[in-house]
mmCIF file of C-alpha atoms in Angstrom:
data_model
loop_
_atom_site.group_PDB
_atom_site.id
_atom_site.type_symbol
_atom_site.label_atom_id
_atom_site.label_comp_id
_atom_site.label_asym_id
_atom_site.label_seq_id
_atom_site.Cartn_x
_atom_site.Cartn_y
_atom_site.Cartn_z
ATOM 1 C CA MET L 1036 -34.083 37.308 8.284
ATOM 2 C CA PHE L 1037 -35.383 34.981 11.116
ATOM 3 C CA ALA L 1038 -34.862 32.135 8.621
ATOM 4 C CA LEU L 1039 -31.112 33.225 8.274
ATOM 5 C CA ALA L 1040 -30.778 33.332 11.917
ATOM 6 C CA ALA L 1041 -32.310 29.962 12.415
ATOM 7 C CA LEU L 1042 -30.109 28.499 9.818
ATOM 8 C CA THR L 1043 -27.055 29.837 11.415
ATOM 9 C CA LEU L 1044 -28.137 28.541 14.817
ATOM 10 C CA LEU L 1045 -28.688 25.053 13.191
ATOM 11 C CA ALA L 1046 -25.084 25.099 11.770
ATOM 12 C CA VAL L 1047 -23.830 26.035 15.174
ATOM 13 C CA MET L 1048 -25.488 23.104 16.659
ATOM 14 C CA GLY L 1049 -24.142 20.857 13.874
ATOM 15 C CA LEU L 1050 -20.587 22.127 14.612
ATOM 16 C CA ALA L 1051 -21.164 21.575 18.401
ATOM 17 C CA LEU L 1052 -22.307 18.020 17.596
ATOM 18 C CA ILE L 1053 -19.096 17.423 15.795
ATOM 19 C CA ARG L 1054 -17.108 18.561 18.866
ATOM 20 C CA ALA L 1055 -19.297 16.282 20.984
ATOM 21 C CA PHE L 1056 -18.374 13.279 18.663
ATOM 22 C CA LEU L 1057 -14.675 14.023 18.470
ATOM 23 C CA GLY L 1058 -14.256 14.517 22.248
ATOM 24 C CA PRO L 1059 -11.494 13.818 23.108
ATOM 25 C CA THR L 1060 -12.187 14.196 26.750
ATOM 26 C CA LEU L 1061 -15.480 13.648 28.599
ATOM 27 C CA TYR L 1062 -15.611 17.248 29.458
ATOM 28 C CA ASP L 1063 -15.261 18.436 25.783
ATOM 29 C CA ARG L 1064 -18.332 16.411 25.189
ATOM 30 C CA ILE L 1065 -20.269 18.028 28.129
ATOM 31 C CA LEU L 1066 -19.278 21.488 26.996
ATOM 32 C CA ALA L 1067 -20.419 20.666 23.380
ATOM 33 C CA VAL L 1068 -23.711 19.383 24.627
ATOM 34 C CA ASN L 1069 -24.277 22.531 26.887
ATOM 35 C CA ILE L 1070 -23.626 24.701 23.731
ATOM 36 C CA PHE L 1071 -26.163 22.481 21.851
ATOM 37 C CA GLY L 1072 -28.792 23.021 24.579
ATOM 38 C CA THR L 1073 -28.309 26.734 24.866
ATOM 39 C CA LYS L 1074 -28.638 27.171 21.145
ATOM 40 C CA THR L 1075 -31.696 25.120 21.096
ATOM 41 C CA VAL L 1076 -33.231 27.660 23.534
ATOM 42 C CA LEU L 1077 -32.252 30.437 20.936
ATOM 43 C CA LEU L 1078 -33.513 28.469 18.149
ATOM 44 C CA ILE L 1079 -36.953 27.903 19.790
ATOM 45 C CA ALA L 1080 -37.181 31.648 20.482
ATOM 46 C CA VAL L 1081 -36.374 32.516 16.882
ATOM 47 C CA MET L 1082 -38.849 29.879 15.687
ATOM 48 C CA ASP L 1083 -41.489 31.674 17.831
ATOM 49 C CA PHE L 1084 -40.994 34.763 15.520
ATOM 50 C CA LEU L 1085 -40.711 32.691 12.255
ATOM 51 C CA GLY L 1086 -43.882 30.994 12.809
ATOM 52 C CA GLY L 1087 -45.892 33.457 14.691
ATOM 53 C CA ARG L 1088 -46.702 31.168 17.571
ATOM 54 C CA PRO L 1089 -46.539 33.081 20.592
ATOM 55 C CA ASP L 1090 -46.530 30.097 22.921
ATOM 56 C CA PHE L 1091 -42.955 28.998 21.813
ATOM 57 C CA LEU L 1092 -41.231 31.402 24.242
ATOM 58 C CA ASP L 1093 -42.652 29.380 27.204
ATOM 59 C CA ILE L 1094 -41.166 26.319 25.870
ATOM 60 C CA ALA L 1095 -37.866 28.101 25.460
ATOM 61 C CA ILE L 1096 -37.821 29.292 29.145
ATOM 62 C CA VAL L 1097 -38.693 25.673 30.390
ATOM 63 C CA TYR L 1098 -35.886 24.347 28.039
ATOM 64 C CA ALA L 1099 -33.351 26.702 29.386
ATOM 65 C CA LEU L 1100 -34.050 25.649 32.840
ATOM 66 C CA ILE L 1101 -33.923 21.941 32.079
ATOM 67 C CA ASN L 1102 -30.759 22.337 30.196
ATOM 68 C CA PHE L 1103 -29.069 24.008 33.015
ATOM 69 C CA ILE L 1104 -30.031 21.475 35.515
ATOM 70 C CA SER L 1105 -29.208 18.478 33.198
ATOM 71 C CA ILE L 1106 -25.506 19.881 32.812
ATOM 72 C CA ILE L 1107 -25.241 20.483 36.443
ATOM 73 C CA GLY L 1108 -26.662 16.936 37.053
ATOM 74 C CA VAL L 1109 -24.431 15.106 34.641
ATOM 75 C CA LEU L 1110 -21.262 16.919 36.022
ATOM 76 C CA ARG L 1111 -22.079 15.861 39.582
ATOM 77 C CA PHE L 1112 -22.687 12.354 38.345
ATOM 78 C CA PHE L 1113 -19.255 12.029 36.708
ATOM 79 C CA GLU L 1114 -17.757 13.882 39.786
ATOM 80 C CA TYR L 1115 -19.058 11.158 42.140
ATOM 81 C CA ALA L 1116 -18.501 8.187 39.791
ATOM 82 C CA GLU L 1117 -14.863 9.291 39.384
ATOM 83 C CA LYS L 1118 -14.525 9.603 43.173
ATOM 84 C CA LYS L 1119 -15.808 6.206 43.622
ATOM 85 C CA THR L 1120 -13.533 4.450 41.079
ATOM 86 C CA ALA L 1121 -10.585 6.313 42.770
ATOM 87 C CA GLU L 1122 -11.536 4.953 46.048
ATOM 88 C CA GLN L 1123 -11.898 1.493 44.675
ATOM 89 C CA ALA L 1124 -8.502 1.709 43.088
ATOM 90 C CA GLU L 1125 -7.022 2.403 46.383
ATOM 91 C CA MET P 511 -39.955 54.326 12.897
ATOM 92 C CA GLU P 512 -40.952 50.782 12.050
ATOM 93 C CA LEU P 513 -38.479 50.447 9.458
ATOM 94 C CA MET P 514 -35.788 51.776 11.828
ATOM 95 C CA PHE P 515 -36.605 49.150 14.371
ATOM 96 C CA ASP P 516 -36.500 46.279 11.569
ATOM 97 C CA ILE P 517 -33.078 47.575 10.499
ATOM 98 C CA LEU P 518 -31.765 47.608 13.930
ATOM 99 C CA SER P 519 -33.094 44.093 14.633
ATOM 100 C CA TRP P 520 -31.587 42.778 11.507
ATOM 101 C CA ILE P 521 -28.219 44.121 12.465
ATOM 102 C CA PHE P 522 -28.544 42.628 16.012
ATOM 103 C CA LEU P 523 -29.634 39.159 14.675
ATOM 104 C CA LEU P 524 -26.908 39.209 12.072
ATOM 105 C CA GLY P 525 -24.254 40.178 14.733
ATOM 106 C CA GLY P 526 -25.563 37.481 17.038
ATOM 107 C CA SER P 527 -25.487 34.757 14.477
ATOM 108 C CA PHE P 528 -21.965 35.821 13.660
ATOM 109 C CA PHE P 529 -20.886 35.486 17.152
ATOM 110 C CA CYS P 530 -22.492 32.161 17.639
ATOM 111 C CA LEU P 531 -20.911 30.824 14.437
ATOM 112 C CA THR P 532 -17.509 32.215 15.608
ATOM 113 C CA GLY P 533 -17.841 30.567 19.083
ATOM 114 C CA ALA P 534 -18.735 27.259 17.281
ATOM 115 C CA VAL P 535 -15.674 27.445 14.976
ATOM 116 C CA GLY P 536 -13.644 28.161 18.176
ATOM 117 C CA LEU P 537 -15.036 25.101 19.847
ATOM 118 C CA LEU P 538 -13.572 23.061 16.831
ATOM 119 C CA ARG P 539 -10.306 25.005 16.539
ATOM 120 C CA PHE P 540 -9.007 25.487 19.976
ATOM 121 C CA PRO P 541 -6.566 22.931 21.070
ATOM 122 C CA GLU P 542 -7.726 21.849 24.532
ATOM 123 C CA PHE P 543 -10.713 21.794 26.865
ATOM 124 C CA PHE P 544 -9.950 25.046 28.948
ATOM 125 C CA SER P 545 -9.448 27.167 25.796
ATOM 126 C CA ARG P 546 -12.667 25.782 24.390
ATOM 127 C CA ILE P 547 -14.567 27.085 27.364
ATOM 128 C CA HIS P 548 -13.703 30.576 26.189
ATOM 129 C CA ALA P 549 -15.098 29.975 22.679
ATOM 130 C CA ALA P 550 -18.173 28.420 24.258
ATOM 131 C CA SER P 551 -18.778 31.527 26.611
ATOM 132 C CA LEU P 552 -18.564 33.647 23.447
ATOM 133 C CA THR P 553 -21.722 31.991 22.030
ATOM 134 C CA ASP P 554 -23.444 32.264 25.563
ATOM 135 C CA THR P 555 -22.777 35.964 26.175
ATOM 136 C CA LEU P 556 -22.639 38.304 23.211
ATOM 137 C CA GLY P 557 -24.183 35.743 20.700
ATOM 138 C CA ALA P 558 -27.285 34.986 22.733
ATOM 139 C CA SER P 559 -27.642 38.528 23.948
ATOM 140 C CA LEU P 560 -27.673 40.083 20.376
ATOM 141 C CA ILE P 561 -30.056 37.408 19.019
ATOM 142 C CA LEU P 562 -32.616 37.985 21.975
ATOM 143 C CA ILE P 563 -32.180 41.808 21.681
ATOM 144 C CA GLY P 564 -32.903 41.551 18.008
ATOM 145 C CA LEU P 565 -35.981 39.443 18.790
ATOM 146 C CA MET P 566 -37.099 42.008 21.448
ATOM 147 C CA LEU P 567 -36.975 44.858 19.010
ATOM 148 C CA GLN P 568 -39.458 42.813 16.766
ATOM 149 C CA ALA P 569 -41.616 41.807 19.706
ATOM 150 C CA GLY P 570 -43.139 45.183 20.584
ATOM 151 C CA TRP P 571 -44.849 46.051 23.912
ATOM 152 C CA LYS P 572 -46.403 42.607 24.274
ATOM 153 C CA LEU P 573 -45.850 39.873 26.666
ATOM 154 C CA ALA P 574 -43.221 38.446 24.567
ATOM 155 C CA LEU P 575 -40.922 41.280 25.511
ATOM 156 C CA PRO P 576 -40.576 40.468 29.220
ATOM 157 C CA LYS P 577 -40.284 36.762 28.535
ATOM 158 C CA LEU P 578 -37.352 37.331 26.116
ATOM 159 C CA ILE P 579 -35.643 39.505 29.067
ATOM 160 C CA LEU P 580 -36.366 36.437 31.271
ATOM 161 C CA ILE P 581 -34.575 34.135 28.985
ATOM 162 C CA LEU P 582 -31.685 36.508 28.434
ATOM 163 C CA VAL P 583 -31.163 37.014 32.146
ATOM 164 C CA PHE P 584 -31.422 33.320 32.867
ATOM 165 C CA SER P 585 -29.201 32.103 30.103
ATOM 166 C CA LEU P 586 -26.475 34.669 31.203
ATOM 167 C CA LEU P 587 -26.668 33.413 34.861
ATOM 168 C CA ALA P 588 -26.814 29.781 33.875
ATOM 169 C CA GLY P 589 -24.022 30.066 31.269
ATOM 170 C CA THR P 590 -21.613 31.397 33.901
ATOM 171 C CA THR P 591 -22.469 28.890 36.513
ATOM 172 C CA ALA P 592 -22.220 26.028 34.019
ATOM 173 C CA SER P 593 -19.000 27.167 32.488
ATOM 174 C CA HIS P 594 -17.473 27.537 36.282
ATOM 175 C CA ALA P 595 -18.914 24.046 37.096
ATOM 176 C CA MET P 596 -17.330 22.425 34.189
ATOM 177 C CA ALA P 597 -14.020 24.122 34.503
ATOM 178 C CA LYS P 598 -13.947 23.071 38.194
ATOM 179 C CA ALA P 599 -14.999 19.491 37.523
ATOM 180 C CA ALA P 600 -12.489 19.151 34.874
ATOM 181 C CA LEU P 601 -9.689 20.369 37.054
ATOM 182 C CA LYS P 602 -10.794 18.154 39.938
ATOM 183 C CA SER P 603 -10.784 15.239 37.617
ATOM 184 C CA GLY P 604 -7.104 15.716 36.854
ATOM 185 C CA LEU P 605 -7.463 17.478 33.466
ATOM 186 C CA ARG P 606 -4.843 20.332 33.517
ATOM 187 C CA PRO P 607 -4.695 23.500 31.493
ATOM 188 C CA LEU P 608 -2.136 23.569 28.540
ATOM 189 C CA ASP P 609 0.574 25.933 30.181
ATOM 190 C CA GLN P 610 0.998 23.673 33.244
ATOM 191 C CA GLU P 611 1.331 20.686 31.011
ATOM 192 C CA GLU P 612 4.103 22.534 28.943
ATOM 193 C CA GLY P 613 5.858 23.324 32.153
ATOM 194 C CA ARG P 614 5.726 19.837 33.453
ATOM 195 C CA ARG P 615 7.096 18.568 30.258
ATOM 196 C CA LYS P 616 9.867 21.169 30.357
ATOM 197 C CA ARG P 617 10.804 20.106 33.938
ATOM 198 C CA GLU P 618 10.940 16.596 32.973
ATOM 199 C CA ARG P 619 13.220 17.237 30.049
ATOM 200 C CA GLN P 620 15.484 19.096 32.301
ATOM 201 C CA GLU P 621 15.626 16.139 34.810
ATOM 202 C CA ASP P 622 16.388 13.774 31.875
ATOM 203 C CA MET C 1376 -40.075 41.854 56.542
ATOM 204 C CA ARG C 1377 -38.375 43.934 53.739
ATOM 205 C CA HIS C 1378 -37.051 40.689 52.178
ATOM 206 C CA THR C 1379 -40.408 38.909 52.492
ATOM 207 C CA LEU C 1380 -42.085 41.821 50.651
ATOM 208 C CA ALA C 1381 -39.299 41.871 47.890
ATOM 209 C CA LEU C 1382 -39.657 38.163 47.467
ATOM 210 C CA SER C 1383 -43.551 38.289 47.037
ATOM 211 C CA ILE C 1384 -43.182 41.227 44.450
ATOM 212 C CA LEU C 1385 -40.597 39.348 42.602
ATOM 213 C CA LEU C 1386 -42.777 35.996 42.535
ATOM 214 C CA SER C 1387 -45.958 38.018 41.473
ATOM 215 C CA ALA C 1388 -44.080 39.635 38.692
ATOM 216 C CA PHE C 1389 -42.595 36.219 37.525
ATOM 217 C CA TRP C 1390 -46.217 34.717 37.639
ATOM 218 C CA LEU C 1391 -47.817 37.768 35.754
ATOM 219 C CA VAL C 1392 -45.272 37.677 32.978
ATOM 220 C CA ASN C 1393 -45.509 33.922 32.535
ATOM 221 C CA SER C 1394 -49.289 33.724 32.716
ATOM 222 C CA GLY C 1395 -51.021 36.174 30.219
ATOM 223 C CA HIS C 1396 -54.429 35.458 31.637
ATOM 224 C CA TYR C 1397 -55.698 37.960 34.120
ATOM 225 C CA THR C 1398 -59.116 36.735 35.121
ATOM 226 C CA PRO C 1399 -60.131 37.059 38.874
ATOM 227 C CA LEU C 1400 -60.036 33.349 39.616
ATOM 228 C CA LEU C 1401 -56.384 32.982 38.011
ATOM 229 C CA LEU C 1402 -55.335 36.126 39.939
ATOM 230 C CA PHE C 1403 -56.497 34.470 43.131
ATOM 231 C CA PHE C 1404 -54.560 31.415 42.284
ATOM 232 C CA MET C 1405 -51.515 33.635 41.777
ATOM 233 C CA LEU C 1406 -51.887 35.051 45.413
ATOM 234 C CA ALA C 1407 -52.420 31.595 46.648
ATOM 235 C CA SER C 1408 -49.128 30.272 45.017
ATOM 236 C CA VAL C 1409 -47.174 33.193 45.968
ATOM 237 C CA ALA C 1410 -48.243 32.855 49.678
ATOM 238 C CA ALA C 1411 -47.382 29.265 49.695
ATOM 239 C CA ILE C 1412 -43.912 29.747 48.066
ATOM 240 C CA VAL C 1413 -43.172 32.711 50.614
ATOM 241 C CA SER C 1414 -44.281 30.811 53.658
ATOM 242 C CA LEU C 1415 -42.283 27.654 52.434
ATOM 243 C CA SER C 1416 -39.145 29.838 51.808
ATOM 244 C CA ARG C 1417 -39.640 31.337 55.427
ATOM 245 C CA TYR C 1418 -39.995 27.996 56.825
ATOM 246 C CA MET C 1419 -36.779 26.994 55.083
ATOM 247 C CA ASP C 1420 -35.122 30.103 56.534
ATOM 248 C CA VAL C 1421 -33.899 31.437 53.120
ATOM 249 C CA VAL C 1422 -35.658 34.800 53.288
ATOM 250 C CA ASP C 1423 -32.695 37.106 54.499
ATOM 251 C CA GLY C 1424 -30.281 39.440 53.105
ATOM 252 C CA GLU C 1425 -28.174 36.694 51.572
ATOM 253 C CA ALA C 1426 -30.850 35.484 49.219
ATOM 254 C CA GLN C 1427 -32.524 38.968 48.521
ATOM 255 C CA PRO C 1428 -29.564 41.273 48.704
ATOM 256 C CA LEU C 1429 -31.650 44.537 48.707
ATOM 257 C CA ASN C 1430 -28.730 46.620 49.701
ATOM 258 C CA ILE C 1431 -27.170 46.542 46.273
ATOM 259 C CA THR C 1432 -30.411 47.245 44.275
ATOM 260 C CA PHE C 1433 -29.333 50.699 43.323
ATOM 261 C CA THR C 1434 -25.632 50.330 43.050
ATOM 262 C CA LEU C 1435 -25.687 46.965 40.894
ATOM 263 C CA PRO C 1436 -27.169 48.521 37.695
ATOM 264 C CA ILE C 1437 -24.212 51.016 37.228
ATOM 265 C CA TYR C 1438 -21.851 48.241 37.640
ATOM 266 C CA LEU C 1439 -23.855 45.993 35.122
ATOM 267 C CA PHE C 1440 -23.523 48.750 32.549
ATOM 268 C CA TRP C 1441 -19.786 48.701 32.981
ATOM 269 C CA LEU C 1442 -19.792 44.971 33.008
ATOM 270 C CA ALA C 1443 -21.680 44.872 29.592
ATOM 271 C CA LYS C 1444 -19.186 47.202 28.014
ATOM 272 C CA GLU C 1445 -16.313 44.962 29.252
ATOM 273 C CA VAL C 1446 -18.185 41.900 27.988
ATOM 274 C CA VAL C 1447 -18.636 43.301 24.411
ATOM 275 C CA LEU C 1448 -14.939 44.437 24.237
ATOM 276 C CA ALA C 1449 -13.689 40.952 25.639
ATOM 277 C CA ASN C 1450 -16.027 39.287 23.150
ATOM 278 C CA ILE C 1451 -14.496 41.143 20.133
ATOM 279 C CA VAL C 1452 -11.058 40.139 21.500
ATOM 280 C CA VAL C 1453 -11.815 36.433 21.731
ATOM 281 C CA ALA C 1454 -13.671 36.502 18.316
ATOM 282 C CA THR C 1455 -10.418 37.807 16.718
ATOM 283 C CA ARG C 1456 -8.408 35.110 18.345
ATOM 284 C CA VAL C 1457 -10.697 32.377 16.996
ATOM 285 C CA TRP C 1458 -10.384 33.592 13.413
ATOM 286 C CA GLN C 1459 -6.611 34.026 13.783
ATOM 287 C CA GLY C 1460 -6.230 30.347 14.759
ATOM 288 C CA LYS C 1461 -4.703 28.517 17.574
ATOM 289 C CA GLU C 1462 -1.211 30.020 17.173
ATOM 290 C CA SER C 1463 -2.571 33.363 18.412
ATOM 291 C CA ILE C 1464 -3.630 32.095 21.932
ATOM 292 C CA SER C 1465 -1.491 31.483 24.876
ATOM 293 C CA PRO C 1466 -3.687 29.774 27.557
ATOM 294 C CA ARG C 1467 -2.447 30.514 31.064
ATOM 295 C CA THR C 1468 -3.462 30.135 34.672
ATOM 296 C CA ILE C 1469 -3.143 33.126 36.977
ATOM 297 C CA GLU C 1470 -4.168 33.976 40.613
ATOM 298 C CA VAL C 1471 -6.118 37.110 41.504
ATOM 299 C CA THR C 1472 -6.980 38.358 44.988
ATOM 300 C CA ALA C 1473 -10.499 39.079 45.738
ATOM 301 C CA SER C 1474 -10.494 41.961 48.156
ATOM 302 C CA GLN C 1475 -14.208 41.960 48.914
ATOM 303 C CA LYS C 1476 -15.046 41.256 52.511
ATOM 304 C CA THR C 1477 -18.500 39.734 51.984
ATOM 305 C CA ASP C 1478 -19.364 36.392 50.336
ATOM 306 C CA LEU C 1479 -21.865 38.222 47.956
ATOM 307 C CA GLY C 1480 -19.039 40.528 46.730
ATOM 308 C CA LYS C 1481 -16.731 37.487 46.138
ATOM 309 C CA VAL C 1482 -19.477 35.708 44.164
ATOM 310 C CA ILE C 1483 -20.133 38.741 42.132
ATOM 311 C CA TYR C 1484 -16.589 39.042 41.355
ATOM 312 C CA ALA C 1485 -16.000 35.481 40.389
ATOM 313 C CA ASN C 1486 -19.119 35.325 38.249
ATOM 314 C CA SER C 1487 -18.101 38.609 36.377
ATOM 315 C CA ILE C 1488 -14.744 36.926 35.702
ATOM 316 C CA THR C 1489 -16.460 33.938 34.108
ATOM 317 C CA LEU C 1490 -19.068 35.890 32.266
ATOM 318 C CA THR C 1491 -16.239 37.905 30.530
ATOM 319 C CA PRO C 1492 -15.085 35.657 27.546
ATOM 320 C CA GLY C 1493 -11.416 35.036 27.757
ATOM 321 C CA THR C 1494 -11.218 34.470 31.495
ATOM 322 C CA VAL C 1495 -12.877 31.622 33.517
ATOM 323 C CA SER C 1496 -12.731 31.435 37.338
ATOM 324 C CA ILE C 1497 -11.902 27.840 38.179
ATOM 325 C CA ASP C 1498 -11.700 27.850 41.938
ATOM 326 C CA LEU C 1499 -11.944 30.068 44.978
ATOM 327 C CA GLU C 1500 -9.717 29.411 47.970
ATOM 328 C CA GLY C 1501 -10.085 32.050 50.769
ATOM 329 C CA ASP C 1502 -9.283 35.346 48.924
ATOM 330 C CA THR C 1503 -7.480 33.827 45.972
ATOM 331 C CA ILE C 1504 -9.482 33.171 42.718
ATOM 332 C CA ILE C 1505 -7.668 30.766 40.295
ATOM 333 C CA VAL C 1506 -8.535 32.049 36.815
ATOM 334 C CA HIS C 1507 -7.875 30.547 33.466
ATOM 335 C CA ALA C 1508 -7.066 33.169 30.709
ATOM 336 C CA LEU C 1509 -7.142 32.632 26.999
ATOM 337 C CA ASP C 1510 -4.198 34.950 26.125
ATOM 338 C CA GLU C 1511 -1.945 37.732 27.496
ATOM 339 C CA GLN C 1512 -4.324 40.465 26.691
ATOM 340 C CA SER C 1513 -7.297 39.012 28.867
ATOM 341 C CA ALA C 1514 -5.060 38.216 31.697
ATOM 342 C CA ALA C 1515 -3.556 41.733 31.810
ATOM 343 C CA GLY C 1516 -6.965 43.298 31.660
ATOM 344 C CA LEU C 1517 -7.947 41.330 34.944
ATOM 345 C CA LEU C 1518 -4.682 41.883 36.655
ATOM 346 C CA THR C 1519 -5.183 45.795 36.478
ATOM 347 C CA GLY C 1520 -7.892 45.128 39.285
ATOM 348 C CA GLU C 1521 -10.281 47.597 38.082
ATOM 349 C CA MET C 1522 -13.128 44.980 38.153
ATOM 350 C CA ASP C 1523 -12.204 44.160 41.629
ATOM 351 C CA ARG C 1524 -12.264 47.721 42.852
ATOM 352 C CA ARG C 1525 -15.735 48.128 41.136
ATOM 353 C CA VAL C 1526 -17.139 45.150 42.797
ATOM 354 C CA ARG C 1527 -15.923 46.250 46.187
ATOM 355 C CA ARG C 1528 -17.829 49.478 45.700
ATOM 356 C CA VAL C 1529 -20.924 47.628 45.022
ATOM 357 C CA ALA C 1530 -20.684 44.937 47.591
ATOM 358 C CA GLY C 1531 -17.981 45.521 50.101
#
């Protein structure tokens, strides 16, 4: 049962990657990468039960934190980058 | 009792997998960015919750249970904040939702 | 004082859940790290009713149960739309009024809107929240204002 959930999560991550490659806008890609990250957290949590390794949950917590911070960081980076190019265009 | 928990957790895991898959299909099927956010929030809310609740039922009264609750609470909070931040950044950068684009096209056609 | 105590209890619980080792030495480290974080937070002046909203401790769970029910229903609606294809959706931007007086109430309301699939709050200007809705059903559910009323009851 855990194996099935893990396989589905891998399929979801694959579909998210397709969207990340297709785009078309920058924000579609960020959204797809965000989905990829949150599903990674779930996959690590499922792997914990699949392999019987109780320390995987700590990794999942850390991954959730890093994923959130990286998405916010990337968004802010592009926000500032676009503001700067707009100012230069003026 | 053990069997009941097993069956319940299977149902939750299956349901969560289904909602995650639905969200991913929506991510590919929906026509523009703002609709895709809704599909993404599908996997973030019910998909993640059901899978984590299914795991909680298997965890028993060990330290894994509060850790799973921690992951669930954090992923719900972070998911909403991330969707909102993405929507706001996209709007600020000039990306417009579909209905406004249609309205503008209609207006342009009338002006022509 | 109440807020300091609440923050200490929360941090200790977080440490205990994540540690799993309960020897006297490590428990001493827990007390030391919690004391360090709490004193740092007090120095940064973030220990107050805004960061630790204790007044909603008992009213919030009731609202969260109602919100969970709404989220499940909205999930089913959006999942149906996904499998029906893109002809079944009609994205629209609507504006709703947040009647809450406090900032906390507005934040809870906007976050609840985003948490519910089918509606995403994009921007908050004064009392108006700009919401992107996936279809008519989601928008109509929000425009009834029931969520707004319930949040107002939790955090004016």
